[in-house]
Amino acid sequence: MLKGKKILFGITGSIAAYKTPYIIRLLIKAGAEVKVIMTPSAKGFVSKLTLSTLSRNPVLTDLFDEESWANHVMLGRWADVLLIAPLSCNTLSKMAAGQCDNLLLASYFSATCPVVVAPSMDEDMWHHPATRQNISKLEHFGNVVIPVDKGELASGIYGEGRMAEPEQIFQFITGTFFLPKQLSGRKALVSAGPTYEHIDPVRFIGNHSTGKMGIAIAKELHKRGADVTLIAGPIQEAVTIAGIKALDAGTAQEMYDACMAEFESSDIIVMAAAVADYTPAYPSKEKIKKGSDTLMIELKKTKDILKDLGKRKKPGQVLVGFALETTDERNNALVKMKEKNLDLVVLNSLRDEGAGFGFDTNKITIFTKNGPEFRFEQKSKPEVAKDIVDTIIHLYYE
Ligand code: CTP
């Protein structure tokens, strides 16, 4: 699976370093070539001999000794991925601050490949505002952070901060960086988030959609090689995702215009946005003043974007819609698929726990135009996105 792939593996001074031999074994077994760099304090937690034996390469620790200089620039260029696991609080802060006082940091600052880190620290350190800020800085630099686990920590305290398990780290790396790019050369269009319909200059009608599901789908399509455009309604998360073209759409009409402009050149279209069905018929130019005890706002229907896309769909285009239902879920989803001329419809039932707006998880069933149905367990939104994209690839691109 990782044949010919080169992993530069940085190990820092944290108790979780004792798990790194397992990660190396998994990488080597999958065919990767692994070179290990340790920070000086990591040497106290795991033996160099173990690491060099398992990685089949000498373990590097020093920028230079009396006779040689470790070429950190070449190491950073050699690697397909730089993995730093465990990432200690100390190395994290140096990476965020641009401080370079050992070989691992020098390699990090000169790396031209993707960087992925698996933090490991005690719960209080993990939640400290300085750590939170440093993690955001790394994300802003484009580094990928593997989520920490919750469990018993080295201090004996139960909480968040444990390094992800070796198997999870391995899966994360293969799933993030080394997936086959079945969608390369394809264009994908994804919509995400709510729309805000103006009542007056200070008020709007909106909904609780966070955009997380659509963003996760856009990222997954991008990972599989698609050229992705994301049209996002007003959402909290800043949509600056490397390699994804992000467009803003505030209202249902703006989302309609943006989707129509991108539709024709797209091969795969996923409408994950929670578009308002109604908008104020006469939005007020001035702020509406408080007056009588009741206030009537007349609403008119918005255009159904997906339905219009369905009418324009050409052979070869794959159109995917969502159906968020509270009753008669299966039937309603099938009706939406037919009425909107969809190839797939992804059903969320609000009756399922952990599904829908605001949750980090979702539980879906995918219905297909040709009959087969795919039911999935409750999963994190990135995992759900993977299931959706896998289904699209399986049905149309394999
Ligand atoms: N949708 C759309 N334009 C709208 C409303 C919905 O493109 N004006 C899309 C959504 O992005 C979703 C699908 O249609 O992919 C279904 O949305 P949903 O709200 O479940 O259904 P509606 O068609 O709006 O019908 P209802 O609200 O009556 O269930």
Short mmCIF file of C-alpha atoms and ligand atoms in Angstrom, two decimals:
data_model
loop_
_atom_site.label_atom_id
_atom_site.label_comp_id
_atom_site.label_asym_id
_atom_site.label_seq_id
_atom_site.Cartn_x
_atom_site.Cartn_y
_atom_site.Cartn_z
CA MET A 1 0.00 0.00 0.00
CA LEU A 2 2.87 2.39 0.78
CA LYS A 3 5.40 0.85 -1.59
CA GLY A 4 7.96 3.44 -2.64
CA LYS A 5 6.61 6.07 -0.22
CA LYS A 6 9.12 7.88 1.97
CA ILE A 7 8.21 8.85 5.52
CA LEU A 8 10.43 11.08 7.63
CA PHE A 9 9.43 10.25 11.19
CA GLY A 10 10.17 12.82 13.93
CA ILE A 11 9.99 11.68 17.55
CA THR A 12 9.93 14.17 20.43
CA GLY A 13 10.26 13.88 24.20
CA SER A 14 6.93 12.55 25.41
CA ILE A 15 6.05 9.30 27.16
CA ALA A 16 4.01 8.23 24.12
CA ALA A 17 7.34 7.82 22.28
CA TYR A 18 7.30 4.23 23.57
CA LYS A 19 4.58 3.52 20.99
CA THR A 20 6.61 4.72 18.00
CA PRO A 21 8.21 1.32 17.20
CA TYR A 22 4.68 0.01 16.51
CA ILE A 23 4.02 2.86 14.06
CA ILE A 24 7.31 2.18 12.29
CA ARG A 25 6.46 -1.53 12.03
CA LEU A 26 3.10 -0.73 10.41
CA LEU A 27 4.71 1.68 7.93
CA ILE A 28 7.50 -0.74 7.01
CA LYS A 29 5.06 -3.66 6.70
CA ALA A 30 3.02 -1.55 4.26
CA GLY A 31 6.13 -1.05 2.12
CA ALA A 32 7.21 2.48 3.15
CA GLU A 33 10.79 3.65 3.55
CA VAL A 34 11.24 5.27 6.97
CA LYS A 35 13.95 7.56 8.33
CA VAL A 36 13.77 8.56 11.98
CA ILE A 37 14.89 11.82 13.58
CA MET A 38 14.75 12.13 17.38
CA THR A 39 14.94 15.31 19.43
CA PRO A 40 17.54 15.17 22.23
CA SER A 41 14.86 14.65 24.90
CA ALA A 42 13.15 11.82 22.95
CA LYS A 43 16.26 9.68 23.55
CA GLY A 44 15.17 9.17 27.14
CA PHE A 45 11.87 7.55 26.12
CA VAL A 46 12.70 5.03 23.38
CA SER A 47 15.90 3.32 22.31
CA LYS A 48 17.77 4.37 19.20
CA LEU A 49 18.70 0.74 18.61
CA THR A 50 15.05 -0.35 18.48
CA LEU A 51 14.16 2.45 16.08
CA SER A 52 17.11 1.91 13.75
CA THR A 53 16.50 -1.86 13.68
CA LEU A 54 12.82 -1.48 12.84
CA SER A 55 13.23 1.40 10.39
CA ARG A 56 16.26 -0.28 8.74
CA ASN A 57 18.00 3.09 8.71
CA PRO A 58 20.33 4.93 11.09
CA VAL A 59 18.47 7.17 13.52
CA LEU A 60 19.41 10.83 13.18
CA THR A 61 19.58 13.13 16.19
CA ASP A 62 22.17 15.88 15.71
CA LEU A 63 22.38 18.73 13.26
CA PHE A 64 26.12 18.14 13.13
CA ASP A 65 28.87 16.38 14.98
CA GLU A 66 32.65 16.83 14.67
CA GLU A 67 32.79 15.00 11.37
CA SER A 68 29.55 15.49 9.57
CA TRP A 69 26.59 17.74 9.00
CA ALA A 70 23.14 16.21 8.70
CA ASN A 71 21.60 17.64 5.58
CA HIS A 72 18.20 18.70 6.91
CA VAL A 73 17.25 20.35 3.62
CA MET A 74 17.71 17.10 1.73
CA LEU A 75 15.79 15.18 4.42
CA GLY A 76 12.85 17.58 4.09
CA ARG A 77 12.94 17.18 0.31
CA TRP A 78 13.46 13.42 0.37
CA ALA A 79 10.24 12.76 2.29
CA ASP A 80 6.73 12.35 0.85
CA VAL A 81 5.37 13.04 4.34
CA LEU A 82 6.95 14.33 7.55
CA LEU A 83 5.21 12.70 10.51
CA ILE A 84 5.95 14.04 13.99
CA ALA A 85 4.62 11.66 16.66
CA PRO A 86 4.44 12.16 19.53
CA LEU A 87 4.50 15.94 19.29
CA SER A 88 5.38 17.38 22.70
CA CYS A 89 4.18 20.72 24.03
CA ASN A 90 7.74 22.02 23.80
CA THR A 91 8.39 21.08 20.15
CA LEU A 92 4.91 22.31 19.24
CA SER A 93 5.68 25.76 20.67
CA LYS A 94 9.01 25.90 18.82
CA MET A 95 7.35 24.93 15.54
CA ALA A 96 4.71 27.63 16.06
CA ALA A 97 7.31 30.25 17.00
CA GLY A 98 9.84 29.47 14.25
CA GLN A 99 12.52 28.38 16.73
CA CYS A 100 15.08 26.02 15.23
CA ASP A 101 17.51 24.42 17.69
CA ASN A 102 17.69 20.77 16.67
CA LEU A 103 17.74 18.55 13.58
CA LEU A 104 14.03 17.73 13.70
CA LEU A 105 13.07 21.42 13.80
CA ALA A 106 15.54 22.27 11.03
CA SER A 107 14.02 19.49 8.90
CA TYR A 108 10.50 20.73 9.72
CA PHE A 109 11.29 24.27 8.62
CA SER A 110 12.87 23.07 5.39
CA ALA A 111 10.30 20.37 4.56
CA THR A 112 8.59 20.80 1.19
CA CYS A 113 6.28 17.83 1.78
CA PRO A 114 3.02 17.68 3.82
CA VAL A 115 3.56 17.67 7.58
CA VAL A 116 1.33 15.69 9.94
CA VAL A 117 1.60 15.78 13.73
CA ALA A 118 0.18 13.61 16.52
CA PRO A 119 0.25 15.69 19.72
CA SER A 120 0.68 14.09 23.11
CA MET A 121 0.51 15.85 26.45
CA ASP A 122 -1.34 16.05 29.74
CA GLU A 123 -4.90 17.32 29.71
CA ASP A 124 -4.16 20.69 31.31
CA MET A 125 -1.28 21.34 28.94
CA TRP A 126 -3.48 20.35 26.00
CA HIS A 127 -6.22 22.79 27.02
CA HIS A 128 -3.88 25.67 27.90
CA PRO A 129 -4.57 28.75 25.73
CA ALA A 130 -0.93 28.79 24.58
CA THR A 131 -1.24 25.21 23.27
CA ARG A 132 -4.57 25.98 21.60
CA GLN A 133 -2.97 28.98 19.89
CA ASN A 134 0.08 26.96 18.80
CA ILE A 135 -2.12 24.21 17.33
CA SER A 136 -4.12 26.81 15.37
CA LYS A 137 -0.87 28.29 14.09
CA LEU A 138 0.27 24.90 12.81
CA GLU A 139 -3.10 24.39 11.12
CA HIS A 140 -2.77 27.82 9.60
CA PHE A 141 0.68 26.82 8.24
CA GLY A 142 -1.15 23.96 6.49
CA ASN A 143 0.10 21.19 8.83
CA VAL A 144 -2.34 18.40 9.57
CA VAL A 145 -3.11 17.64 13.21
CA ILE A 146 -4.21 14.11 14.15
CA PRO A 147 -6.84 14.47 16.90
CA VAL A 148 -5.72 13.46 20.41
CA ASP A 149 -7.48 10.63 22.26
CA LYS A 150 -9.28 10.73 25.56
CA GLY A 151 -8.15 8.22 28.18
CA GLU A 152 -5.78 7.55 31.02
CA LEU A 153 -2.75 9.84 30.82
CA ALA A 154 0.78 9.25 32.09
CA SER A 155 -0.02 11.42 35.12
CA GLY A 156 -2.83 9.02 36.07
CA ILE A 157 -5.43 11.65 35.26
CA TYR A 158 -8.23 10.67 32.88
CA GLY A 159 -8.72 13.19 30.13
CA GLU A 160 -7.84 14.50 26.69
CA GLY A 161 -4.29 14.67 25.38
CA ARG A 162 -3.27 11.06 24.70
CA MET A 163 -1.52 10.48 21.41
CA ALA A 164 -3.71 8.64 18.89
CA GLU A 165 -2.99 4.89 18.81
CA PRO A 166 -0.38 3.60 16.29
CA GLU A 167 -3.05 1.92 14.14
CA GLN A 168 -5.05 5.19 14.00
CA ILE A 169 -1.95 7.18 13.03
CA PHE A 170 -1.15 4.65 10.31
CA GLN A 171 -4.73 4.75 8.99
CA PHE A 172 -4.72 8.53 9.11
CA ILE A 173 -1.56 8.77 7.03
CA THR A 174 -2.60 6.24 4.42
CA GLY A 175 -6.14 7.67 4.31
CA THR A 176 -4.98 11.28 4.05
CA PHE A 177 -1.92 11.21 1.84
CA PHE A 178 -1.78 7.94 -0.04
CA LEU A 179 -5.27 7.22 -1.26
CA PRO A 180 -5.53 6.27 -4.92
CA LYS A 181 -6.50 9.38 -6.88
CA GLN A 182 -9.46 7.90 -8.78
CA LEU A 183 -10.96 11.35 -9.31
CA SER A 184 -7.97 13.07 -10.84
CA GLY A 185 -8.99 15.07 -13.88
CA ARG A 186 -12.58 15.38 -12.55
CA LYS A 187 -14.23 18.59 -11.41
CA ALA A 188 -16.40 18.58 -8.28
CA LEU A 189 -18.80 21.18 -6.94
CA VAL A 190 -19.91 21.09 -3.30
CA SER A 191 -22.27 23.43 -1.46
CA ALA A 192 -22.17 23.76 2.32
CA GLY A 193 -23.66 25.63 5.25
CA PRO A 194 -26.85 27.63 5.71
CA THR A 195 -28.17 30.64 3.83
CA TYR A 196 -29.24 33.85 5.54
CA GLU A 197 -32.36 35.54 4.18
CA HIS A 198 -32.53 39.23 5.01
CA ILE A 199 -35.55 40.62 6.86
CA ASP A 200 -34.00 44.08 7.21
CA PRO A 201 -30.39 45.38 7.34
CA VAL A 202 -29.77 43.79 10.78
CA ARG A 203 -31.94 40.66 10.86
CA PHE A 204 -32.18 37.47 8.89
CA ILE A 205 -33.85 34.06 8.76
CA GLY A 206 -31.24 31.31 8.98
CA ASN A 207 -30.75 27.76 10.24
CA HIS A 208 -28.34 25.81 12.43
CA SER A 209 -26.22 24.27 9.66
CA THR A 210 -22.49 24.59 10.44
CA GLY A 211 -21.20 23.57 7.01
CA LYS A 212 -19.05 20.80 8.53
CA MET A 213 -20.54 18.01 6.42
CA GLY A 214 -20.08 19.87 3.12
CA ILE A 215 -16.55 20.94 4.01
CA ALA A 216 -15.64 17.35 4.90
CA ILE A 217 -17.01 16.15 1.54
CA ALA A 218 -15.06 18.85 -0.33
CA LYS A 219 -11.84 17.81 1.46
CA GLU A 220 -12.46 14.12 0.72
CA LEU A 221 -13.11 14.74 -2.99
CA HIS A 222 -9.92 16.80 -3.09
CA LYS A 223 -7.94 13.98 -1.43
CA ARG A 224 -9.11 11.62 -4.21
CA GLY A 225 -7.70 13.95 -6.83
CA ALA A 226 -10.78 16.00 -7.87
CA ASP A 227 -10.49 19.67 -8.70
CA VAL A 228 -12.96 21.01 -6.09
CA THR A 229 -15.02 24.19 -5.85
CA LEU A 230 -16.79 24.76 -2.53
CA ILE A 231 -19.68 27.20 -2.36
CA ALA A 232 -20.26 28.01 1.30
CA GLY A 233 -23.03 29.93 3.02
CA PRO A 234 -22.27 32.01 6.13
CA ILE A 235 -20.33 29.64 8.41
CA GLN A 236 -17.98 30.03 11.38
CA GLU A 237 -15.11 27.95 9.99
CA ALA A 238 -12.80 29.94 7.72
CA VAL A 239 -12.79 28.12 4.41
CA THR A 240 -9.17 28.40 3.41
CA ILE A 241 -8.38 24.85 2.39
CA ALA A 242 -5.25 24.38 0.34
CA GLY A 243 -6.14 23.25 -3.17
CA ILE A 244 -9.89 23.94 -2.89
CA LYS A 245 -11.47 26.95 -4.58
CA ALA A 246 -13.85 28.49 -2.03
CA LEU A 247 -16.66 30.87 -2.97
CA ASP A 248 -19.00 32.66 -0.56
CA ALA A 249 -22.76 32.77 -0.96
CA GLY A 250 -24.84 34.59 1.63
CA THR A 251 -28.41 34.07 0.47
CA ALA A 252 -30.31 31.33 -1.36
CA GLN A 253 -30.29 33.50 -4.50
CA GLU A 254 -26.52 34.04 -4.27
CA MET A 255 -26.00 30.31 -3.79
CA TYR A 256 -28.25 29.66 -6.79
CA ASP A 257 -26.21 32.03 -8.99
CA ALA A 258 -22.88 30.59 -7.83
CA CYS A 259 -24.02 26.98 -8.36
CA MET A 260 -25.41 27.71 -11.82
CA ALA A 261 -22.15 29.37 -12.87
CA GLU A 262 -20.07 26.34 -11.81
CA PHE A 263 -22.48 23.52 -12.70
CA GLU A 264 -21.83 23.01 -16.38
CA SER A 265 -18.12 22.32 -16.02
CA SER A 266 -18.58 20.00 -13.01
CA ASP A 267 -18.57 16.19 -13.16
CA ILE A 268 -19.69 15.57 -9.57
CA ILE A 269 -22.09 17.90 -7.78
CA VAL A 270 -22.94 17.47 -4.08
CA MET A 271 -25.55 19.82 -2.60
CA ALA A 272 -24.93 19.59 1.13
CA ALA A 273 -26.05 23.16 1.87
CA ALA A 274 -29.14 23.78 3.99
CA VAL A 275 -30.69 26.27 1.60
CA ALA A 276 -33.59 28.31 2.95
CA ASP A 277 -36.88 27.26 1.38
CA TYR A 278 -38.44 30.68 1.95
CA THR A 279 -37.13 34.23 1.97
CA PRO A 280 -38.83 37.51 2.98
CA ALA A 281 -40.88 38.73 0.03
CA TYR A 282 -40.25 42.39 0.85
CA PRO A 283 -37.02 42.81 2.85
CA SER A 284 -37.03 46.21 4.50
CA LYS A 285 -34.32 48.68 3.50
CA GLU A 286 -34.46 50.24 6.97
CA LYS A 287 -34.36 48.54 10.35
CA ILE A 288 -37.90 47.48 11.30
CA LYS A 289 -38.96 49.42 14.40
CA LYS A 290 -40.73 47.80 17.31
CA GLY A 291 -44.45 48.58 17.06
CA SER A 292 -47.54 46.44 17.38
CA ASP A 293 -47.64 43.23 19.49
CA THR A 294 -47.42 40.96 16.48
CA LEU A 295 -45.47 41.25 13.27
CA MET A 296 -46.22 39.47 10.01
CA ILE A 297 -43.40 38.88 7.56
CA GLU A 298 -44.49 37.63 4.18
CA LEU A 299 -42.25 34.94 2.78
CA LYS A 300 -41.88 33.71 -0.76
CA LYS A 301 -40.38 30.44 -1.99
CA THR A 302 -36.70 30.42 -2.96
CA LYS A 303 -35.61 28.66 -6.10
CA ASP A 304 -34.85 24.97 -5.55
CA ILE A 305 -31.23 24.91 -6.69
CA LEU A 306 -30.93 21.14 -6.78
CA LYS A 307 -34.12 20.72 -8.77
CA ASP A 308 -32.91 23.20 -11.37
CA LEU A 309 -29.53 21.48 -11.53
CA GLY A 310 -31.38 18.18 -12.02
CA LYS A 311 -33.19 19.67 -15.03
CA ARG A 312 -29.89 20.74 -16.60
CA LYS A 313 -27.98 17.55 -15.82
CA LYS A 314 -26.18 15.99 -18.78
CA PRO A 315 -25.02 12.38 -19.22
CA GLY A 316 -21.81 11.83 -17.29
CA GLN A 317 -22.67 14.27 -14.50
CA VAL A 318 -23.29 12.76 -11.06
CA LEU A 319 -25.77 14.77 -8.98
CA VAL A 320 -25.99 14.11 -5.24
CA GLY A 321 -28.52 15.65 -2.87
CA PHE A 322 -29.21 15.47 0.83
CA ALA A 323 -32.52 14.80 2.49
CA LEU A 324 -32.96 15.86 6.09
CA GLU A 325 -36.10 14.23 7.38
CA THR A 326 -37.99 13.72 10.61
CA THR A 327 -40.78 11.40 9.39
CA ASP A 328 -41.31 8.77 6.69
CA GLU A 329 -37.60 9.15 5.96
CA ARG A 330 -37.02 6.51 3.28
CA ASN A 331 -40.06 7.44 1.24
CA ASN A 332 -39.34 11.19 1.44
CA ALA A 333 -35.73 10.63 0.36
CA LEU A 334 -36.81 8.51 -2.63
CA VAL A 335 -39.37 11.11 -3.67
CA LYS A 336 -36.68 13.84 -3.53
CA MET A 337 -34.35 11.73 -5.66
CA LYS A 338 -37.02 11.28 -8.34
CA GLU A 339 -38.39 14.85 -8.28
CA LYS A 340 -34.93 16.43 -8.43
CA ASN A 341 -33.50 13.92 -10.95
CA LEU A 342 -30.67 12.87 -8.59
CA ASP A 343 -28.25 9.98 -8.97
CA LEU A 344 -27.79 9.60 -5.23
CA VAL A 345 -29.56 10.95 -2.20
CA VAL A 346 -27.98 10.99 1.25
CA LEU A 347 -30.55 10.66 4.01
CA ASN A 348 -30.07 12.04 7.51
CA SER A 349 -32.84 11.35 9.93
CA LEU A 350 -33.15 13.85 12.74
CA ARG A 351 -34.62 10.95 14.74
CA ASP A 352 -31.15 9.37 14.84
CA GLU A 353 -29.05 10.45 17.78
CA GLY A 354 -25.84 12.23 16.74
CA ALA A 355 -27.12 13.10 13.27
CA GLY A 356 -27.85 16.48 11.72
CA PHE A 357 -26.90 20.09 12.36
CA GLY A 358 -24.28 21.04 14.91
CA PHE A 359 -23.08 17.49 15.68
CA ASP A 360 -19.57 16.33 14.88
CA THR A 361 -21.07 12.99 13.89
CA ASN A 362 -23.67 11.89 11.38
CA LYS A 363 -25.60 8.75 10.47
CA ILE A 364 -26.59 8.32 6.85
CA THR A 365 -28.22 6.04 4.34
CA ILE A 366 -27.40 6.49 0.66
CA PHE A 367 -30.13 5.69 -1.87
CA THR A 368 -29.22 5.27 -5.51
CA LYS A 369 -31.18 5.88 -8.67
CA ASN A 370 -30.57 2.30 -9.75
CA GLY A 371 -31.84 0.68 -6.58
CA PRO A 372 -29.08 -0.38 -4.17
CA GLU A 373 -29.16 1.26 -0.74
CA PHE A 374 -26.16 1.71 1.52
CA ARG A 375 -26.71 2.05 5.25
CA PHE A 376 -23.91 3.31 7.50
CA GLU A 377 -23.34 3.46 11.25
CA GLN A 378 -22.96 6.73 13.18
CA LYS A 379 -19.50 8.13 12.38
CA SER A 380 -17.53 11.37 12.50
CA LYS A 381 -18.35 13.76 9.64
CA PRO A 382 -14.97 13.20 7.89
CA GLU A 383 -15.63 9.42 8.00
CA VAL A 384 -19.15 9.95 6.64
CA ALA A 385 -17.65 12.09 3.87
CA LYS A 386 -15.31 9.20 3.04
CA ASP A 387 -18.27 6.81 2.81
CA ILE A 388 -20.11 9.17 0.46
CA VAL A 389 -17.09 9.70 -1.80
CA ASP A 390 -16.25 5.96 -1.74
CA THR A 391 -19.82 5.23 -2.87
CA ILE A 392 -19.58 7.77 -5.72
CA ILE A 393 -16.25 6.30 -6.84
CA HIS A 394 -17.50 2.73 -6.52
CA LEU A 395 -20.64 3.41 -8.59
CA TYR A 396 -19.26 5.76 -11.25
CA TYR A 397 -15.47 5.74 -11.41
CA GLU A 398 -14.27 2.17 -10.89
N1 CTP B 1 -32.02 22.32 -1.80
C1 CTP B 1 -31.71 23.22 -2.79
N2 CTP B 1 -32.38 24.40 -2.88
C2 CTP B 1 -33.37 24.69 -2.02
C3 CTP B 1 -33.71 23.77 -1.00
C4 CTP B 1 -33.01 22.59 -0.92
O1 CTP B 1 -30.80 22.96 -3.58
N3 CTP B 1 -34.00 25.85 -2.14
C5 CTP B 1 -31.28 21.05 -1.74
C6 CTP B 1 -30.51 20.80 -0.46
O2 CTP B 1 -29.18 21.29 -0.58
C7 CTP B 1 -30.54 19.28 -0.33
C8 CTP B 1 -31.84 18.90 -1.00
O3 CTP B 1 -32.23 20.02 -1.79
O4 CTP B 1 -29.49 18.67 -1.04
C9 CTP B 1 -32.96 18.55 -0.06
O5 CTP B 1 -33.14 19.56 0.88
P1 CTP B 1 -34.28 19.43 2.00
O6 CTP B 1 -34.32 20.68 2.80
O7 CTP B 1 -34.15 18.10 2.72
O8 CTP B 1 -35.57 19.29 1.12
P2 CTP B 1 -36.48 20.31 0.39
O9 CTP B 1 -36.40 20.00 -1.06
O10 CTP B 1 -36.18 21.71 0.79
O11 CTP B 1 -37.92 19.86 0.88
P3 CTP B 1 -38.56 19.89 2.37
O12 CTP B 1 -37.87 21.04 3.10
O13 CTP B 1 -39.99 20.11 2.12
O14 CTP B 1 -38.25 18.54 2.98
#
